[in-house]
Short mmCIF file of C-alpha atoms and ligand atoms in Angstrom, two decimals:
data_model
loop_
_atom_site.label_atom_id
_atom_site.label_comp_id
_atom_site.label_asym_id
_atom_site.label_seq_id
_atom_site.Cartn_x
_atom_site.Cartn_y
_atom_site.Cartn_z
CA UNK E 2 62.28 40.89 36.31
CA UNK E 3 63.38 43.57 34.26
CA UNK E 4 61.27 45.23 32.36
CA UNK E 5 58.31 43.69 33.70
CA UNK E 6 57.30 46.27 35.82
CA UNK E 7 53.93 48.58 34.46
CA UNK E 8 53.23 51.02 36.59
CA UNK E 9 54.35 54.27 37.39
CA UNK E 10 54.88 55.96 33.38
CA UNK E 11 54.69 59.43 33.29
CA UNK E 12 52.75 61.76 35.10
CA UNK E 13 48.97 62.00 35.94
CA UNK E 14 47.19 65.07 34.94
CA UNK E 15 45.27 65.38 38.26
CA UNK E 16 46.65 64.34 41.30
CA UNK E 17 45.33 63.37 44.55
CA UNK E 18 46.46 65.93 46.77
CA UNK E 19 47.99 69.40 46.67
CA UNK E 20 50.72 70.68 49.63
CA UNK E 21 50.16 74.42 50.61
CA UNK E 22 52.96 75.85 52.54
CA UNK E 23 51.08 78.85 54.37
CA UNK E 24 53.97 80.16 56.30
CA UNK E 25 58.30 79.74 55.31
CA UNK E 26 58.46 80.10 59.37
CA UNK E 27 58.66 77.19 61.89
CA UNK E 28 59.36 78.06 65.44
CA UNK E 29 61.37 74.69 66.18
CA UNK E 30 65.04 74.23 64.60
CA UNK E 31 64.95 70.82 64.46
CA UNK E 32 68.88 69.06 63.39
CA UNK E 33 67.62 67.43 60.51
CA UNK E 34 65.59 70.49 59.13
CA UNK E 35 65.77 70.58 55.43
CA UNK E 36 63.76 73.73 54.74
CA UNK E 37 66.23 76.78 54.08
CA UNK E 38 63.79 79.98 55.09
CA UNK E 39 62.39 78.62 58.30
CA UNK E 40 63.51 81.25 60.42
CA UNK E 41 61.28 83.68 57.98
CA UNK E 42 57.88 84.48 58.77
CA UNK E 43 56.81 84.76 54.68
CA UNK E 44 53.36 84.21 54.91
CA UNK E 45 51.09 82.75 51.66
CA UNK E 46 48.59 85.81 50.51
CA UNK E 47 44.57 84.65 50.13
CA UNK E 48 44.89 85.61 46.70
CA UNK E 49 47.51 82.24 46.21
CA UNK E 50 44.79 79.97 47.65
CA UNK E 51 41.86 81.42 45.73
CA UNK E 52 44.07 80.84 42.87
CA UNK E 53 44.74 76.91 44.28
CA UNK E 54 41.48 76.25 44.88
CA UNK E 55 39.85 77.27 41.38
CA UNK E 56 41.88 74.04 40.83
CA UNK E 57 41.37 71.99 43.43
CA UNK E 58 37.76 72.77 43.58
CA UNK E 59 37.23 70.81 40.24
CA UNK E 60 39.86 67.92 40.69
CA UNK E 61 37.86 67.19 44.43
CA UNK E 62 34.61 66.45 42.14
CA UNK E 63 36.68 63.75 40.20
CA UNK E 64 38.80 62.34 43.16
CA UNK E 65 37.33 60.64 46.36
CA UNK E 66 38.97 61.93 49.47
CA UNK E 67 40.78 64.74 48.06
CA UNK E 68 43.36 66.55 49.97
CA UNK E 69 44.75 69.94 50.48
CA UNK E 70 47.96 69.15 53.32
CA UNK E 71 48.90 72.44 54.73
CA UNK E 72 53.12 72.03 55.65
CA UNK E 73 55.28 74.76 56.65
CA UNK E 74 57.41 75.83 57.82
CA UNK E 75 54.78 74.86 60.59
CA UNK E 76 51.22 75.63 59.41
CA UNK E 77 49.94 76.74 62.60
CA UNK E 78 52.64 79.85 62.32
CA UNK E 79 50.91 81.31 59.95
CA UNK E 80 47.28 81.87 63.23
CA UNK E 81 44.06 81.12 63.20
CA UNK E 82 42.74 84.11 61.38
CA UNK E 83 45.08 83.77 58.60
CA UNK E 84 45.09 79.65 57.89
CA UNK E 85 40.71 79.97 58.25
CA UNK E 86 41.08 83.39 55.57
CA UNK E 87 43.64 80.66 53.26
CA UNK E 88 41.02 77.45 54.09
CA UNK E 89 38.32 79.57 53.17
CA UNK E 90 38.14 79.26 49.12
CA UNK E 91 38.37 75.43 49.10
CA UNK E 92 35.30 73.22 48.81
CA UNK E 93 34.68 69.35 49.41
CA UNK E 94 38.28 68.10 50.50
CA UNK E 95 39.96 67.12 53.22
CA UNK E 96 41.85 69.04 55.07
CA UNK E 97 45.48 67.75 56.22
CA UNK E 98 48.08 69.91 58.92
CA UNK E 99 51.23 68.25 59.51
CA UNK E 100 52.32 69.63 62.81
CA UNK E 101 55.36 70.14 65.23
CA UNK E 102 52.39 70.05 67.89
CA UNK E 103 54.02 73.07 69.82
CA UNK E 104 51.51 75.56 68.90
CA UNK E 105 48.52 73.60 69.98
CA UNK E 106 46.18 74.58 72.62
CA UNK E 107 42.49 74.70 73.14
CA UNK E 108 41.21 77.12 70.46
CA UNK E 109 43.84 75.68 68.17
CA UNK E 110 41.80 72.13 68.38
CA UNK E 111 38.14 74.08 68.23
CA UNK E 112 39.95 75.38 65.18
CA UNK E 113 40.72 72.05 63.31
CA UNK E 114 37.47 69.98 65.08
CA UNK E 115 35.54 72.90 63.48
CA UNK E 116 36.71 72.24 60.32
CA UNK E 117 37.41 68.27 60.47
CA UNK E 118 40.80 68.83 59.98
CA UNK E 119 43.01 65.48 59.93
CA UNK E 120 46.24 65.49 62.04
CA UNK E 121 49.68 64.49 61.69
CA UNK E 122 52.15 65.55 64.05
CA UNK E 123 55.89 65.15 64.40
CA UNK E 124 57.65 63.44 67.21
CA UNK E 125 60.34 61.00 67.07
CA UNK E 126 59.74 58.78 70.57
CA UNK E 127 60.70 59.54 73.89
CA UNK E 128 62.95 62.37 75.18
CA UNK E 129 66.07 61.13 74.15
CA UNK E 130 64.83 59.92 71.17
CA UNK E 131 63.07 63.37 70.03
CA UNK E 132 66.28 65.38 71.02
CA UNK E 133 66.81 66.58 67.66
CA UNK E 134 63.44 68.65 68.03
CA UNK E 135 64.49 71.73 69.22
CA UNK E 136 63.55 75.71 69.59
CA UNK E 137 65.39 78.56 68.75
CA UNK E 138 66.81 78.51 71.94
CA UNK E 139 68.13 75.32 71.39
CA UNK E 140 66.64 73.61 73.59
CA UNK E 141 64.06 70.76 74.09
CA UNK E 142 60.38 70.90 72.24
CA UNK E 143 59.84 67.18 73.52
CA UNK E 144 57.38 68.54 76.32
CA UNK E 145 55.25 71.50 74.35
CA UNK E 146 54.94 68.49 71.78
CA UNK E 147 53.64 66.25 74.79
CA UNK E 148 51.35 69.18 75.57
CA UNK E 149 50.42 69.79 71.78
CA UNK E 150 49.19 65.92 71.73
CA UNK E 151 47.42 65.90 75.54
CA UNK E 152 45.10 68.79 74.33
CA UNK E 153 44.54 66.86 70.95
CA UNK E 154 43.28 64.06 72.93
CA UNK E 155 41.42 66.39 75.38
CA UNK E 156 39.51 67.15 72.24
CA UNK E 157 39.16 63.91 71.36
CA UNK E 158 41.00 64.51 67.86
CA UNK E 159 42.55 61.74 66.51
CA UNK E 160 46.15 62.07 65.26
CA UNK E 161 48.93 60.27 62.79
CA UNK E 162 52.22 60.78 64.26
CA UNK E 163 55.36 60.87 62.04
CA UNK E 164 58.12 59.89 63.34
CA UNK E 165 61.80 60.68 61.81
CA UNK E 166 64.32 57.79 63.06
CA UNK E 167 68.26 59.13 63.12
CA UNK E 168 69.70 55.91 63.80
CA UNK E 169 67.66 52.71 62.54
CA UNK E 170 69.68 49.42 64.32
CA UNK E 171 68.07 46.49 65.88
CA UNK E 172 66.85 47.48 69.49
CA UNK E 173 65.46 50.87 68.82
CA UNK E 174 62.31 49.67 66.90
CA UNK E 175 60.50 47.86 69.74
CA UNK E 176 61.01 50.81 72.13
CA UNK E 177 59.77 53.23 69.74
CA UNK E 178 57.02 50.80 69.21
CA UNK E 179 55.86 50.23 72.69
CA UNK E 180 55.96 54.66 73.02
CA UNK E 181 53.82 55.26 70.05
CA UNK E 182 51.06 52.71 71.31
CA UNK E 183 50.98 54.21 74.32
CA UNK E 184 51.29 57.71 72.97
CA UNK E 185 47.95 57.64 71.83
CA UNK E 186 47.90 57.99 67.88
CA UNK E 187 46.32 56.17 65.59
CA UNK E 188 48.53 55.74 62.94
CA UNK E 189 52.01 56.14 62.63
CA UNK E 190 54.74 57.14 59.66
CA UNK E 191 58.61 56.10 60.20
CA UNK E 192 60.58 58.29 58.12
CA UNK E 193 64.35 57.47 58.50
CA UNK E 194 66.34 60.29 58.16
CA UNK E 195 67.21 61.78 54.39
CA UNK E 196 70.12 63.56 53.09
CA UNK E 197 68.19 66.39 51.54
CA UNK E 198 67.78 70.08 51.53
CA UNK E 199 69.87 72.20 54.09
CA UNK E 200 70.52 68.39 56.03
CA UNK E 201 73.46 67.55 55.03
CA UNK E 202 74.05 65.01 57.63
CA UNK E 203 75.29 61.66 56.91
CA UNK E 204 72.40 59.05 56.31
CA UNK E 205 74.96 56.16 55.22
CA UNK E 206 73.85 53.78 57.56
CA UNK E 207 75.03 50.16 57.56
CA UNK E 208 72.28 48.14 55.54
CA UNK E 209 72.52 45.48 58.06
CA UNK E 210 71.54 47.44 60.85
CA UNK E 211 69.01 49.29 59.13
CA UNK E 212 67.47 45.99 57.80
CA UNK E 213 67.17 44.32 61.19
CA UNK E 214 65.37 47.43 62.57
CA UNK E 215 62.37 46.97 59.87
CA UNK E 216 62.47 43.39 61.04
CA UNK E 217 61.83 44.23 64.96
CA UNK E 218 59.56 46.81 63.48
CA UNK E 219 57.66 44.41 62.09
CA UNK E 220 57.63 41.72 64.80
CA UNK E 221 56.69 44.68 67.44
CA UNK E 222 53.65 45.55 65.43
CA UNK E 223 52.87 41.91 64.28
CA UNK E 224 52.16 41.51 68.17
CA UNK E 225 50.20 44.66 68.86
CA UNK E 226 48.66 45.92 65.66
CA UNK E 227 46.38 48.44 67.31
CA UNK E 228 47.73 51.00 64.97
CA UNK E 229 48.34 51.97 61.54
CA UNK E 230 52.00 51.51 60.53
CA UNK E 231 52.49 52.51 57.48
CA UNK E 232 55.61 51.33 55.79
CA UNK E 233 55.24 47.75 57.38
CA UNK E 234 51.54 47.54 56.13
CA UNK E 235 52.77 48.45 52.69
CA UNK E 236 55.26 46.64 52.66
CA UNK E 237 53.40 43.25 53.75
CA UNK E 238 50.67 44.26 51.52
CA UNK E 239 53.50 43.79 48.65
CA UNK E 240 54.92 40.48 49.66
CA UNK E 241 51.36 39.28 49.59
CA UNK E 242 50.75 40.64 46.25
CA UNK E 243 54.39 38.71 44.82
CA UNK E 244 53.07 36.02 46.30
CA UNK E 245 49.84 35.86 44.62
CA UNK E 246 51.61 36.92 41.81
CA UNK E 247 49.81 40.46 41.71
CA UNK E 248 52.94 42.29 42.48
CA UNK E 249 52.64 44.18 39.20
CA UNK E 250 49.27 45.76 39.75
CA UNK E 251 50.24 47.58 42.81
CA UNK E 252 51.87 50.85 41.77
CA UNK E 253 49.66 53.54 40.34
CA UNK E 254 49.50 53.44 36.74
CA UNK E 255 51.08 57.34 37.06
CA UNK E 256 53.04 58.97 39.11
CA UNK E 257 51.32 61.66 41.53
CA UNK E 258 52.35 65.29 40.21
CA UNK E 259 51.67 66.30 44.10
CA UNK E 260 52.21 69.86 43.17
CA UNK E 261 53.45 71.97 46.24
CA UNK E 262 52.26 75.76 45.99
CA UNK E 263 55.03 77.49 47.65
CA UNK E 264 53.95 81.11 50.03
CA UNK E 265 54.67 83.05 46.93
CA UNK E 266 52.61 81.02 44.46
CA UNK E 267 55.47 79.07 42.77
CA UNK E 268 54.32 75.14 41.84
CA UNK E 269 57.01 72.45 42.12
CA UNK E 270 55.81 68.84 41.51
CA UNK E 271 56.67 65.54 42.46
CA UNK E 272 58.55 66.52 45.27
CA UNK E 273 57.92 68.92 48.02
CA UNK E 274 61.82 68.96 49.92
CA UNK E 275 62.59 70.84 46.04
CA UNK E 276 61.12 74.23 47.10
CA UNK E 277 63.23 77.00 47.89
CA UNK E 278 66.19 75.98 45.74
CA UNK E 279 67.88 77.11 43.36
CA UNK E 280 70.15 75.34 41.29
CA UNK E 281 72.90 77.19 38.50
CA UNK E 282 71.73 74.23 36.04
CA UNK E 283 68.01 73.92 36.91
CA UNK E 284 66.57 76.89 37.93
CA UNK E 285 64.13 76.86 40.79
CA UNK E 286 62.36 73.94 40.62
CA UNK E 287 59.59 75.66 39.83
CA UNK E 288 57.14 74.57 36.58
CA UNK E 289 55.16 78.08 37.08
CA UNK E 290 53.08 80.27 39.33
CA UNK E 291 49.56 80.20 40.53
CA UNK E 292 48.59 83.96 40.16
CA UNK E 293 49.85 83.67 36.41
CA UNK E 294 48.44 80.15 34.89
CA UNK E 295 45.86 78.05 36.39
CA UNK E 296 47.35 75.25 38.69
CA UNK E 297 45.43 73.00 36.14
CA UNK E 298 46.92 73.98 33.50
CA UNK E 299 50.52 73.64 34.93
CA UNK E 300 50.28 70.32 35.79
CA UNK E 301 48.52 69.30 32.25
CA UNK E 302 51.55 71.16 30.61
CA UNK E 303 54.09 69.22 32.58
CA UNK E 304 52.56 65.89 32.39
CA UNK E 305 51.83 66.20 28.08
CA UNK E 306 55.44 67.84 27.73
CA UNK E 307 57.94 66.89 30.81
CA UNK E 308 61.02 69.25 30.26
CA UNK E 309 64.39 70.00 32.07
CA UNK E 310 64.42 68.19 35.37
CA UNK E 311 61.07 66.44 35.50
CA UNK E 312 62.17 64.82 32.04
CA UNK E 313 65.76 64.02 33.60
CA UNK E 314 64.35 62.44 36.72
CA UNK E 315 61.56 60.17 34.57
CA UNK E 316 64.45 58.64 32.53
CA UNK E 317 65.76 58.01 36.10
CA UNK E 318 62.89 56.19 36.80
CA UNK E 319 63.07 53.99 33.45
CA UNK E 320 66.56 53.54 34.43
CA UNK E 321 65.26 51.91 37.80
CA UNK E 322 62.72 50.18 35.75
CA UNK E 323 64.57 48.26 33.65
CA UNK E 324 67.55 47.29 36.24
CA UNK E 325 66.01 47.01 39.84
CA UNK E 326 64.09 44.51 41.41
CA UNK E 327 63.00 46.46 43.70
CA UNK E 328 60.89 48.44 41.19
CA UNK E 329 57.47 47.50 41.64
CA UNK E 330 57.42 47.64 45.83
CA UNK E 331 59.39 51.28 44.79
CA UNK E 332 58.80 53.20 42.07
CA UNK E 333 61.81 54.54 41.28
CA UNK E 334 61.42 56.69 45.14
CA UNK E 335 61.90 60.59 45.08
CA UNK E 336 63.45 62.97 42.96
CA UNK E 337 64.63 65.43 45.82
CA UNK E 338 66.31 62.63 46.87
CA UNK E 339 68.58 61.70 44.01
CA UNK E 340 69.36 65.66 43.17
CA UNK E 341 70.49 66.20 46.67
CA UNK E 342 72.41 62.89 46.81
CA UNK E 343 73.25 62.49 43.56
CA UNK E 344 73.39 66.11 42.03
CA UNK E 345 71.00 64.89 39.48
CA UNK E 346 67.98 63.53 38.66
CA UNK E 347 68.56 60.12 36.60
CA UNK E 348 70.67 58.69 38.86
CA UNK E 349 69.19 55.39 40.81
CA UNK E 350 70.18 53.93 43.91
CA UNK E 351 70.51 56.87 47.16
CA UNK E 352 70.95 56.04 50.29
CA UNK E 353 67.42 56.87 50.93
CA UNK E 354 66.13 54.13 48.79
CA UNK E 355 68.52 51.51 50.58
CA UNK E 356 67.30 52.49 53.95
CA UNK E 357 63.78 53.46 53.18
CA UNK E 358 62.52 50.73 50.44
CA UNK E 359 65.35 48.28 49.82
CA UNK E 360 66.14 47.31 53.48
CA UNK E 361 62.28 47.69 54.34
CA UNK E 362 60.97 44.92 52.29
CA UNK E 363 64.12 43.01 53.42
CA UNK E 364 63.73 43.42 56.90
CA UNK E 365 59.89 42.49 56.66
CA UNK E 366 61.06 39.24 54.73
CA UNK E 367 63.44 38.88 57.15
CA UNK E 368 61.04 38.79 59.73
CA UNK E 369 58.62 36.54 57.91
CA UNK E 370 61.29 34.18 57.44
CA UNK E 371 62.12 33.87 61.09
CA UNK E 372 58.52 34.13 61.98
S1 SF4 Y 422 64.82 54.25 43.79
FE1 SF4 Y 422 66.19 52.64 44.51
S2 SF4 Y 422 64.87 50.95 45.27
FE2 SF4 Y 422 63.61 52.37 44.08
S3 SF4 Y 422 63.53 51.42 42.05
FE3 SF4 Y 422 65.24 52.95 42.03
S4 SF4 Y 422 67.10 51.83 42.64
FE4 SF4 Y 422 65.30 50.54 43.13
#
């Protein structure tokens, strides 16, 4: 199989969606936290997203469904006044908040029907389950969340939920399962935990385990698909591709710059968990700042002209090409992930490839085997 895989060379000169980080604060302290400032209220000046969205206003005219994803810190930190003065400058896309849910109340959901703003919030089950979701006290967000998601609903605003799992084994998935249909949302995201950023907890987990919880995963939704699960769905969508022998097609033919603007204005591509490092060897991440070159121009520079660590982590992801089957259900997976595993870039397997791609299409085929 090596070698055969087409997709995924080099970097596209307009991406798909841009990540705006309006706020460094969050008011949780979640354990597995990777952002370093969140106890900082730094908040993103209008100027930034005027700056953004001279950008992004082209690119939405040349990309259906275009998306501006406001992260944090948590986005609704930042108030009303101050995320509708930052929304303000961008035309014809989509709006995205990715939410703890704690801030949420009535005018907070006039706030996002008013603008059509799409929904993801994080929770990770039920109590026990989202006990790593904390406040600065230390204690418990699990019910402000449940309040966060009642008023959503109230509103009748539809919601993804994201969901982080700390210990993937067999006899967690249907239980988390059987919450999340209940819970009301109509898609859902399983992230198992990553070793990245300030997290430095250990996310060696045994590949057995991890592999038989995708496969109860899959058998749970298999027998209730009333919502969107999205690593199962892409990863069935794959084994029906390698079986029609399509496999190769599936990958973009590029890899998403995803530039994240940073509260200050900084850009780092490809990956988002990067900002707010530094590193003696490569800098801050950062491949240049909105209030001094166009956001369009950054990313065309990068993608014609890859340098430092964006040209370290693509020979990473030739390195996957050419010696892991896994490649084309992959593609080669994240470069925070390898620098904060790995202390590099063009390094291949992490743990969070094991648990998050490797064991995944295993534990589907798993299933489908037994099925
Ligand atoms: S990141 Fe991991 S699973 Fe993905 S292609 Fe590279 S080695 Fe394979």
């Amino acid at each position: 199989m090596a070698g055969f895989w087409t997709g995924m060379r080099g970097i596209a000169t307009v991406p798909s969606y841009v990540i705006m980080q309006p706020t460094t604060l969050c008011n949780l302290d979640c354990a597995y936290c990777y952002l370093p400032f969140r106890a900082h209220d730094r908040r993103m000046p209008v100027e930034v997203a005027s700056a953004v969205a001279a950008a992004v206003n082209e690119w939405a005219r040349l990309v259906p469904r275009f998306s501006v994803v406001w992260h944090g810190g948590e986005p609704l930190a930042a108030g009303r006044d101050h995320l509708a003065a930052l929304m303000a400058p961008f035309q014809g896309v989509e709006h995205h908040i990715q939410t703890n849910a704690t801030l949420i109340d009535d005018e907070w959901c006039t706030f996002l029907a008013e603008r059509e703003v799409r929904v993801g919030l994080s929770i990770d089950g039920p109590a026990d389950l989202t006990a790593q979701r904390v406040n600065r006290g230390g204690r418990p967000a699990y019910s402000q969340i449940l309040r966060g998601a009642a008023a959503l609903r109230r509103h009748g605003i539809p919601f993804a939920a994201l969901c982080v799992v700390s210990d993937p084994r067999p006899g967690q998935a249907a239980r988390l399962y059987e919450f999340f249909l209940e819970f009301g949302c109509y898609a859902l995201g399983i992230n198992v935990e990553e070793r990245e950023g300030v997290n430095r907890h250990d996310t060696g987990y045994r590949d057995d385990a991890v592999r038989a919880f995708w496969a109860e995963l899959t058998a749970a939704w298999r027998a209730d698909p009333r919502i969107e699960l999205r690593e199962i769905e892409w990863a069935l969508r794959y084994a029906g591709a390698a079986l029609a022998g399509t496999d190769d097609q599936l990958l973009p033919r590029h890899l998403d710059p995803i530039p994240l603007v940073t509260e200050d204005g900084r850009v780092v591509l490809l990956s988002p968990e990067l900002a707010g490092f530094t590193d003696p060897h490569y800098g801050d991440f950062a491949s240049g700042r909105v209030t001094d070159t166009p956001l369009h121009e950054i990313v065309a520079a990068v993608a014609a002209r890859p340098d430092g660590w964006i040209a370290e982590y693509l020979s990473g992801v030739e390195a996957c090409r050419a010696q892991c089957p896994y490649f084309g259900f992959c593609g080669g997976a994240h470069a925070a992930n390898r620098y904060f595993e790995h202390g590099r870039f063009d390094g291949t397997q992490t743990d969070h490839c094991r648990n998050s791609k490797i064991s995944l299409l295993e534990g589907v085929l798993d299933h489908a085997r037994q099925a």
